[in-house]
Coordinates of C-alpha atoms in Angstrom, one line a residue:
Chain A
M480 CA -0.1 0.2 -0.1
E481 CA 0.9 3.3 -0.9
N482 CA 2.8 5.3 2.4
E483 CA 3.2 2.3 4.4
S484 CA 6.8 2.3 4.8
R485 CA 6.9 6.3 5.1
Y486 CA 7.4 8.0 8.6
Y487 CA 5.7 11.1 9.0
R488 CA 5.9 13.6 11.7
I489 CA 4.5 17.3 12.7
N490 CA 6.2 20.0 11.0
P491 CA 8.1 21.7 13.9
V492 CA 7.4 25.1 12.8
V493 CA 3.6 24.8 13.2
S494 CA 1.5 26.1 16.0
C495 CA -1.0 23.9 17.5
G496 CA -4.5 25.9 19.2
I497 CA -6.3 23.9 21.0
E498 CA -10.2 24.2 20.8
K499 CA -12.8 22.6 22.4
D500 CA -13.7 20.3 19.2
G501 CA -10.4 20.2 17.9
A502 CA -7.4 22.1 17.4
V503 CA -6.6 24.9 14.7
L504 CA -3.0 24.3 13.0
F505 CA -0.8 27.6 11.6
N506 CA 2.2 27.7 9.8
P507 CA 3.7 31.1 10.1
D508 CA 6.2 30.3 7.1
T509 CA 3.5 29.8 4.8
D510 CA 0.6 31.6 6.3
D511 CA -1.7 28.7 6.0
T512 CA -4.3 27.3 8.8
S513 CA -5.9 24.1 8.8
I514 CA -8.8 23.2 11.2
I515 CA -8.4 19.2 12.6
N516 CA -11.2 17.7 14.7
D517 CA -10.8 15.6 17.8
S518 CA -9.2 12.6 16.5
G519 CA -7.4 14.5 13.8
H520 CA -5.6 16.0 17.2
L521 CA -5.3 12.7 18.3
I522 CA -3.2 11.6 15.4
W523 CA -1.4 15.0 15.7
D524 CA 0.3 14.6 19.1
F525 CA 0.8 11.2 18.3
L526 CA 3.0 12.4 15.6
Q527 CA 5.2 14.2 18.1
H528 CA 7.3 11.2 17.2
P529 CA 7.7 9.8 13.6
H530 CA 5.3 7.0 12.4
T531 CA 3.9 5.1 9.5
V532 CA 0.5 5.0 8.7
E533 CA 0.1 1.7 10.0
E534 CA 1.5 2.6 12.9
I535 CA -1.0 5.5 13.0
C536 CA -3.8 2.9 11.8
S537 CA -3.1 0.6 15.3
Y538 CA -3.2 3.7 17.5
L539 CA -6.6 5.3 16.5
R540 CA -8.1 1.8 16.6
E541 CA -6.3 1.5 20.1
N542 CA -8.6 5.0 20.9
Y543 CA -11.6 4.2 18.9
E544 CA -12.7 0.8 19.6
N545 CA -15.2 0.1 16.2
L546 CA -12.8 1.4 14.0
S547 CA -12.3 -1.1 11.1
T548 CA -8.8 -1.6 9.7
E549 CA -10.1 -0.4 6.4
Q550 CA -11.7 2.9 7.4
A551 CA -8.9 3.7 9.5
Y552 CA -6.5 3.2 6.8
K553 CA -8.6 5.8 4.7
D554 CA -9.1 8.1 7.2
V555 CA -5.5 8.4 8.2
T556 CA -4.0 8.3 4.5
Q557 CA -6.8 11.3 4.0
F558 CA -5.3 13.2 7.0
V559 CA -1.5 12.6 6.0
N560 CA -2.4 13.7 2.7
A561 CA -4.6 16.6 3.4
L562 CA -1.8 17.8 5.5
L563 CA 1.7 17.5 3.6
P564 CA 3.7 19.1 3.2
D565 CA 2.7 22.6 5.2
F566 CA 1.9 20.9 8.3
L567 CA 3.1 17.3 8.4
E568 CA 6.7 16.4 6.7
E569 CA 8.1 12.9 5.6
V570 CA 11.0 11.7 7.4
G571 CA 13.7 9.1 7.2
D572 CA 13.3 5.8 9.2
H573 CA 13.0 6.6 13.1
E574 CA 14.7 10.3 12.0
G575 CA 13.9 12.5 15.0
Chain F
M1260 CA -36.3 57.4 30.8
K1261 CA -32.8 56.0 31.8
D1262 CA -31.2 52.9 30.0
D1263 CA -32.4 49.8 30.2
L1264 CA -29.3 47.5 29.9
P1265 CA -29.4 43.8 30.1
W1266 CA -27.5 42.0 32.9
F1267 CA -24.8 39.3 32.3
D1268 CA -22.0 37.5 34.0
P1269 CA -18.9 39.5 32.8
V1270 CA -16.7 36.5 34.3
L1271 CA -18.6 34.2 31.5
P1272 CA -16.7 34.4 28.0
P1273 CA -19.5 34.6 25.2
D1274 CA -20.7 31.3 23.8
G1275 CA -18.0 30.4 20.9
L1276 CA -15.3 32.1 22.0
Q1277 CA -12.0 30.9 20.9
S1278 CA -9.6 29.6 23.7
R1279 CA -7.1 32.1 23.3
P1280 CA -6.6 35.6 20.7
R1281 CA -5.5 34.7 17.3
E1282 CA -3.6 37.9 17.3
V1283 CA -2.0 40.1 19.9
D1284 CA -1.0 44.0 19.5
V1285 CA 2.1 44.8 21.4
S1286 CA 3.1 48.4 22.5
L1287 CA 6.7 47.4 22.6
T1288 CA 7.8 50.7 23.8
G1289 CA 6.7 54.0 25.3
R1290 CA 9.7 55.6 23.9
C1291 CA 9.6 57.9 20.8
N1292 CA 12.1 60.0 18.9
L1293 CA 8.7 62.1 17.5
K1294 CA 6.3 63.9 19.7
C1295 CA 2.9 64.3 17.5
A1296 CA 0.0 66.6 18.0
Y1297 CA -2.5 63.9 18.3
C1298 CA -0.6 60.9 19.4
F1299 CA -3.4 58.8 21.1
Y1300 CA -0.9 57.1 23.2
A1301 CA 0.8 59.9 24.9
D1302 CA -0.7 59.6 28.3
E1303 CA 0.6 55.8 28.4
M1304 CA 4.1 56.8 27.1
A1305 CA 4.4 59.4 29.8
G1306 CA 3.3 57.3 32.9
L1307 CA 4.4 53.8 32.3
S1308 CA 7.9 52.1 32.1
D1309 CA 9.2 49.6 29.4
L1310 CA 9.2 46.1 30.3
S1311 CA 12.6 44.7 29.6
T1312 CA 14.0 42.2 27.0
E1313 CA 13.7 39.1 29.4
R1314 CA 10.1 40.0 29.9
W1315 CA 9.3 40.6 26.8
K1316 CA 10.5 37.4 25.6
A1317 CA 8.7 35.4 28.3
C1318 CA 5.7 37.0 27.5
F1319 CA 6.2 35.9 23.7
C1320 CA 6.7 32.4 24.8
E1321 CA 3.4 32.2 26.4
L1322 CA 1.8 33.6 23.6
G1323 CA 3.6 30.9 21.9
E1324 CA 2.3 28.5 24.0
L1325 CA -1.0 29.5 23.5
A1326 CA -0.7 29.7 19.6
V1327 CA -1.2 32.9 18.9
Q1328 CA -0.8 33.4 15.4
R1329 CA 0.3 37.1 14.7
V1330 CA 1.8 40.1 16.8
T1331 CA 1.4 43.9 15.5
L1332 CA 4.4 45.7 17.1
S1333 CA 3.9 49.2 17.9
G1334 CA 4.8 52.1 20.3
G1335 CA 6.0 54.6 20.9
E1336 CA 8.5 53.9 17.9
V1337 CA 9.4 50.4 17.7
F1338 CA 12.7 51.3 16.0
T1339 CA 13.8 52.7 19.3
R1340 CA 14.1 49.8 21.1
P1341 CA 17.8 48.5 20.6
D1342 CA 16.9 45.0 21.1
L1343 CA 13.9 45.0 18.4
F1344 CA 15.4 42.4 16.5
E1345 CA 16.3 40.1 19.3
L1346 CA 12.4 40.1 20.1
V1347 CA 11.5 39.8 16.8
D1348 CA 13.5 36.5 16.7
C1349 CA 11.9 35.6 19.6
L1350 CA 8.6 35.8 18.0
I1351 CA 9.7 33.8 15.3
D1352 CA 11.3 31.3 17.3
N1353 CA 7.4 30.9 19.2
K1354 CA 5.7 30.1 15.9
M1355 CA 4.4 33.8 15.1
R1356 CA 4.0 36.3 12.4
Y1357 CA 4.6 39.9 12.8
S1358 CA 3.7 43.7 11.7
L1359 CA 4.9 46.9 12.3
L1360 CA 3.7 50.1 12.7
T1361 CA 6.4 52.9 12.9
N1362 CA 6.8 56.6 11.9
G1363 CA 9.4 55.4 9.4
T1364 CA 12.2 58.2 10.4
L1365 CA 14.8 55.8 11.8
I1366 CA 14.7 53.4 9.0
T1367 CA 18.1 53.5 7.2
E1368 CA 20.0 50.8 5.0
K1369 CA 21.5 49.3 8.2
T1370 CA 18.0 48.7 9.3
I1371 CA 17.1 47.1 6.0
A1372 CA 20.1 45.0 6.3
Q1373 CA 18.8 43.6 9.6
F1374 CA 15.9 42.2 8.1
E1375 CA 17.7 40.0 5.8
T1376 CA 18.8 37.6 9.2
G1377 CA 17.0 34.2 9.5
K1378 CA 13.2 34.5 8.7
R1379 CA 12.8 38.4 9.6
R1380 CA 11.7 38.9 6.1
Q1381 CA 9.8 35.7 5.8
R1382 CA 7.4 35.8 9.0
L1383 CA 6.7 39.9 8.1
D1384 CA 3.1 40.6 7.2
S1385 CA 3.6 44.4 6.9
I1386 CA 5.3 47.8 7.8
Q1387 CA 2.9 50.3 8.2
V1388 CA 4.4 54.0 7.7
S1389 CA 2.7 57.2 9.0
I1390 CA 2.6 60.0 6.5
D1391 CA 0.3 63.1 7.2
G1392 CA 1.2 65.5 4.3
S1393 CA 2.2 65.6 0.7
C1394 CA 5.2 67.8 2.0
A1395 CA 6.9 68.8 5.2
G1396 CA 4.8 72.1 5.3
V1397 CA 2.0 70.1 6.0
H1398 CA 3.4 67.0 7.3
D1399 CA 5.4 68.5 9.8
K1400 CA 2.8 70.7 11.2
S1401 CA 1.3 67.9 13.6
R1402 CA 4.6 66.2 13.9
P1403 CA 8.2 67.6 14.4
P1404 CA 10.5 69.4 12.4
K1405 CA 12.5 67.4 9.7
S1406 CA 10.3 64.4 10.4
F1407 CA 8.6 64.3 6.5
D1408 CA 11.8 63.9 5.1
R1409 CA 12.9 61.5 7.3
A1410 CA 9.9 59.3 7.1
V1411 CA 9.6 59.9 3.2
N1412 CA 13.3 58.6 3.2
G1413 CA 12.3 55.5 5.2
L1414 CA 9.4 55.0 3.0
E1415 CA 11.2 55.1 -0.3
L1416 CA 13.8 52.6 1.3
L1417 CA 11.3 50.0 2.3
K1418 CA 9.5 50.0 -1.1
K1419 CA 13.4 50.1 -2.8
Y1420 CA 13.9 46.8 -1.0
G1421 CA 10.4 45.0 -2.0
F1422 CA 9.0 45.4 1.9
P1423 CA 5.2 44.8 2.2
V1424 CA 4.6 48.7 3.3
I1425 CA 1.6 50.3 3.6
V1426 CA 1.1 54.0 4.3
R1427 CA -1.5 55.6 7.0
V1428 CA -2.6 59.0 6.8
T1429 CA -4.3 60.5 10.0
I1430 CA -6.7 63.3 8.7
N1431 CA -6.1 66.4 11.2
H1432 CA -6.8 69.6 11.7
Y1433 CA -3.5 70.8 9.4
N1434 CA -3.9 68.4 6.7
V1435 CA -7.6 68.2 6.0
H1436 CA -7.2 70.8 3.1
D1437 CA -4.2 68.8 1.4
L1438 CA -5.7 65.5 0.7
E1439 CA -5.7 66.0 -2.9
N1440 CA -1.8 66.4 -2.8
I1441 CA -1.3 63.6 -0.2
A1442 CA -3.1 61.1 -3.1
R1443 CA -1.3 62.7 -5.9
F1444 CA 2.1 62.2 -3.9
L1445 CA 1.7 58.9 -2.4
L1446 CA -0.2 57.3 -5.4
D1447 CA 1.0 59.0 -8.4
E1448 CA 5.2 60.1 -7.2
L1449 CA 5.6 57.2 -5.0
G1450 CA 3.8 54.8 -6.4
L1451 CA 1.8 53.4 -3.9
S1452 CA -1.2 50.6 -4.6
G1453 CA -2.8 52.6 -2.0
F1454 CA -3.1 54.2 1.6
G1455 CA -5.6 54.3 4.6
T1456 CA -6.7 56.6 6.3
N1457 CA -8.1 57.7 9.9
E1458 CA -8.4 60.7 11.8
A1459 CA -7.0 62.2 15.0
E1460 CA -9.1 61.0 17.8
Y1461 CA -9.5 63.2 21.0
M1462 CA -7.0 61.2 23.3
G1463 CA -3.6 61.7 24.3
S1464 CA -1.9 64.7 23.2
A1465 CA -4.9 66.1 21.4
R1466 CA -6.6 66.5 24.3
C1467 CA -3.4 69.0 25.4
H1468 CA -4.1 70.8 22.1
G1469 CA -8.1 71.0 23.1
Q1470 CA -9.5 71.0 19.6
G1471 CA -6.6 72.4 17.8
V1472 CA -5.4 69.3 15.9
V1473 CA -8.7 67.2 16.1
L1474 CA -10.9 67.8 12.9
S1475 CA -13.9 69.9 13.4
E1476 CA -17.4 69.0 12.2
K1477 CA -17.2 71.0 8.8
E1478 CA -13.5 69.8 8.4
R1479 CA -14.7 66.4 8.8
R1480 CA -17.4 66.7 6.0
R1481 CA -15.0 68.2 3.7
A1482 CA -12.6 65.3 4.1
M1483 CA -15.7 63.0 3.4
N1484 CA -16.6 64.9 0.0
D1485 CA -12.8 65.3 -0.9
L1486 CA -12.1 61.7 -0.1
V1487 CA -15.3 60.4 -2.1
V1488 CA -13.8 62.3 -5.1
L1489 CA -10.4 61.2 -5.0
N1490 CA -11.5 57.5 -4.5
R1491 CA -13.2 57.3 -7.9
R1492 CA -10.5 59.1 -9.3
Y1493 CA -8.3 56.3 -7.9
D1494 CA -10.1 53.6 -8.3
G1495 CA -10.8 52.7 -4.7
R1496 CA -7.2 52.8 -3.6
I1497 CA -7.7 54.8 -0.4
S1498 CA -9.2 52.8 2.2
A1499 CA -10.4 53.6 6.0
Q1500 CA -11.4 51.6 9.2
A1501 CA -11.9 54.6 11.0
G1502 CA -12.4 58.4 10.1
P1503 CA -14.3 60.3 7.7
L1504 CA -13.9 57.8 4.7
A1505 CA -15.3 55.1 7.0
R1506 CA -18.1 57.0 8.3
L1507 CA -18.8 58.2 4.8
N1508 CA -18.9 54.6 3.8
M1509 CA -21.4 53.7 6.3
F1510 CA -23.7 56.2 6.0
K1511 CA -23.6 55.5 2.4
E1512 CA -24.6 52.3 3.1
I1513 CA -27.5 53.3 5.0
E1514 CA -28.8 55.6 2.3
E1515 CA -29.0 52.6 -0.4
R1516 CA -30.7 50.5 1.7
L1517 CA -33.4 52.9 2.8
Q1518 CA -33.7 53.6 -0.6
K1519 CA -34.5 50.2 -1.2
G1520 CA -37.3 50.2 1.4
E1521 CA -34.9 48.2 3.9
T1522 CA -35.3 48.7 7.8
G1523 CA -32.0 47.4 8.7
I1524 CA -29.0 45.3 8.1
P1525 CA -28.7 42.0 9.6
G1526 CA -26.7 41.8 12.7
R1527 CA -27.1 45.2 13.6
G1528 CA -29.3 47.1 15.9
T1529 CA -27.0 46.4 18.9
L1530 CA -23.9 47.8 20.2
C1531 CA -21.8 45.0 17.7
S1532 CA -19.6 47.6 16.0
C1533 CA -16.5 46.0 17.7
G1534 CA -15.5 42.5 16.6
G1535 CA -11.9 42.8 17.5
V1536 CA -12.2 41.9 21.1
F1537 CA -13.1 37.9 19.7
S1538 CA -9.9 37.5 18.3
K1539 CA -7.5 39.9 19.6
M1540 CA -6.5 41.8 22.4
A1541 CA -3.7 44.0 23.3
I1542 CA -0.3 44.9 25.4
L1543 CA 0.6 48.1 26.6
H1544 CA 4.3 48.6 26.9
D1545 CA 4.6 48.0 30.7
G1546 CA 2.8 44.6 30.2
T1547 CA -0.2 45.6 31.0
M1548 CA -3.2 43.3 29.2
V1549 CA -6.2 45.7 27.9
P1550 CA -8.9 44.9 25.3
C1551 CA -7.6 47.4 22.7
N1552 CA -4.6 49.8 23.1
M1553 CA -7.6 52.4 22.3
L1554 CA -9.1 51.4 25.7
P1555 CA -6.1 51.5 28.2
T1556 CA -8.2 52.4 31.1
L1557 CA -9.6 48.9 31.1
T1558 CA -7.0 46.7 32.6
M1559 CA -7.0 43.0 32.3
G1560 CA -3.7 42.4 34.5
I1561 CA 0.0 42.1 33.8
V1562 CA 2.0 39.9 31.7
G1563 CA 4.3 37.6 33.5
I1564 CA 2.2 38.0 36.9
N1565 CA -1.3 37.1 35.3
S1566 CA -2.4 34.5 32.8
I1567 CA -3.1 35.7 29.6
Q1568 CA -5.4 33.0 28.6
Q1569 CA -7.5 33.6 31.7
A1570 CA -7.1 37.0 31.2
W1571 CA -8.4 36.7 27.7
L1572 CA -11.4 34.2 28.6
H1573 CA -12.5 35.8 32.1
H1574 CA -11.5 39.1 33.0
P1575 CA -14.5 41.4 33.1
S1576 CA -12.6 43.9 31.3
I1577 CA -12.8 42.4 28.0
N1578 CA -16.0 40.5 28.5
V1579 CA -17.9 43.7 29.0
V1580 CA -16.6 44.9 25.6
R1581 CA -17.8 41.4 24.2
Q1582 CA -21.1 41.7 26.0
R1583 CA -21.9 45.3 24.2
R1584 CA -23.3 43.6 21.3
R1585 CA -26.3 42.3 23.7
I1586 CA -27.4 45.9 24.7
P1587 CA -29.9 46.9 21.6
L1588 CA -29.8 50.3 20.6
T1589 CA -33.4 50.7 21.7
A1590 CA -32.3 50.1 25.4
L1591 CA -30.5 53.3 25.4
E1592 CA -32.4 56.4 26.1
S1593 CA -30.8 58.3 23.5
C1594 CA -31.5 56.0 20.8
R1595 CA -35.0 54.8 21.8
D1596 CA -36.9 56.8 19.5
C1597 CA -34.4 56.3 16.3
P1598 CA -35.9 55.3 12.8
Y1599 CA -32.3 53.9 12.3
T1600 CA -31.7 51.8 14.9
G1601 CA -31.8 48.9 12.7
F1602 CA -28.7 49.9 10.4
C1603 CA -26.7 51.0 13.3
A1604 CA -23.9 49.5 15.6
G1605 CA -22.8 52.2 17.8
G1606 CA -19.6 53.0 16.9
C1607 CA -16.1 52.1 18.1
P1608 CA -16.3 51.6 22.0
A1609 CA -13.0 53.5 22.7
G1610 CA -14.7 56.3 20.8
V1611 CA -17.8 56.1 23.3
M1612 CA -15.4 55.5 26.4
N1613 CA -13.4 58.3 25.6
R1614 CA -16.1 60.7 25.3
F1615 CA -18.7 59.5 27.9
G1616 CA -16.1 57.4 30.4
R1617 CA -18.4 54.3 30.0
L1618 CA -19.0 51.7 27.2
H1619 CA -22.8 51.4 26.8
G1620 CA -23.4 54.4 24.6
I1621 CA -23.0 55.4 21.0
D1622 CA -20.2 57.1 19.3
P1623 CA -22.1 60.3 18.0
L1624 CA -19.7 60.4 15.2
Y1625 CA -21.4 57.7 13.6
C1626 CA -24.9 58.4 14.4
Y1627 CA -26.8 58.5 10.9
R1628 CA -29.8 60.4 12.4
A1629 CA -27.4 63.3 13.6
F1630 CA -25.4 63.2 10.8
K1631 CA -28.6 63.7 8.3
A1632 CA -30.4 66.0 10.5
T1633 CA -27.7 68.6 10.3
S1634 CA -26.0 67.9 7.2
D1635 CA -27.2 71.6 6.3
D1636 CA -25.7 72.9 9.1
E1637 CA -22.5 71.5 10.7
N1638 CA -22.6 74.2 13.5
E1639 CA -25.8 72.2 14.8
F1640 CA -24.1 69.1 14.8
E1641 CA -21.3 70.6 16.6
R1642 CA -23.7 71.9 19.1
Q1643 CA -25.5 68.8 19.4
F1644 CA -22.2 66.8 19.9
T1645 CA -21.0 69.3 22.5
E1646 CA -24.1 68.7 24.3
T1647 CA -23.6 65.0 24.7
L1648 CA -20.4 65.3 26.3

C-alpha cells in the first residue's frame, strides 16, 4: 500500500491551538491554517514522533473501538495527504 | 427614562469564543523620537515604563504556547528599542508572524539589512508608515520638524527593497486641506498601490491641544467630500477602518438600503461595532493587558504576573466590551425613538469610552440620524455633539 513504509511527523514550525472540538494548525512560514477535529488532534499529538501510516492506524484503533482497519487506513491516509507538506513532514526511518 | 441595560456575568466568556486570541497588538515601547500633536498613546507613554527584554521574551513564549498566530508591534516608536530584532527573533521562534507600525524616521540601509537575517523577512506581514502630508510644510505641522523628509526616506527605502509597506494618513486639522496633494504624492509620485486613512482622536496629546488638531465637523465633512472624489479618481485605492471615509461609507450604505425600502442590516441594531475583542487583545509597553490599546484604562492584569489565557477568557474588562453586542440600541435612552437603529452598530467602543467614560452608549460621530439632521448645518451638529459630552 502507498505510504506504508514512510514515516511522518509534525512540521516543527507549525503551532497547534487547542479548541473545544479539535485544534487549529498554523504554519507561520506559509501563513496557512488548517482545522482538525478531535481524532485529528489525537493523531497530531501521536506524530510528535515519526510514525508510519500503519502505526497511526493501530494507534487510532486502540482509541476508537469500533473503527475497522479499512476505515482507519482510509481516514489516516486522507489526513496525512491533506496535511502534507505544510503541516506534516515526511522523514527518514526513525529520524528525530 | 433611563437606559435599560441587560445583565450578564462579566466573568463568563461568550459562547463560541476561541480559547486564546488569534492576534495580539503589542505596544513594545513608550519611547518615541517624535512628539506628535495627536498621539493617542501619549498619556501611557508618559506614565508607564518599558518591559525589559527578558520579560518581553517570556511574554512571547507564553503567546507561543497559546498558539497566537500574529503580533503587531508598535509604540511609541518600535525602532527606538535596541533589542527590537532580538524580540522579533523570539516571536519567530515561537511560531508567530508579525507586523510593524512605525513613523519611518529611523529606517536606514542598516535597518533594512537587519531584516535579512533568518526568517525576519519571511514572517513579516507588513510595515505601516505614517505620513500626514504631501510635503514637510503640512506633515511637520502635526509632527516635529524634519520628520517628513526622514519618514519619506524610510518609506522609499522599504519600497526599494520590496518590503510589504503600507501607509496610514491620519487626517487632522493641519492636513485636511491637503488630501488631494497627499493622494497624488503617495499614489502617483511614490507609486504606492493604496493608502489607509483615519482621523486624529480626542485622546492623548490631542487633549492637550484642545480642539486644535482634531477635526471640526465642518472639516470632517470636507474630508468626506474630498475622499469620495479622490477614491473615484484613484479606483478605490484609498481605504479606511475609521475616520471620515469610513463614516461616509457607512452612511452611504444606510442611504442605499433605505432607498430600497430596507429597515435594517442583519446583525446590527445592537452595540456590535467591535468584533476585534473576539479574536484580538493588546498589551501595553509596561506589560498591562487591555482589550485594545485604544482602551488603556480597561486593564486585564499584567503579563508575567497574570495568565494571558485566563485574562482573555475571564477578565471582566474584556468581556464587558464583548457583551456590548447584547445591548440593543433601543435600550439606550438616546436611541429609543431613532428610526435607524436597525442599521446602526453604535460606533467604536473606544470612541464612546473616550467621550463619556462608559461603554454603554453610541459614538455620536457614527450616528446617522444626527448626521442627516444636521447635514445643512455643521454648527448644529457641533452643538448637539458638545451637548452630549
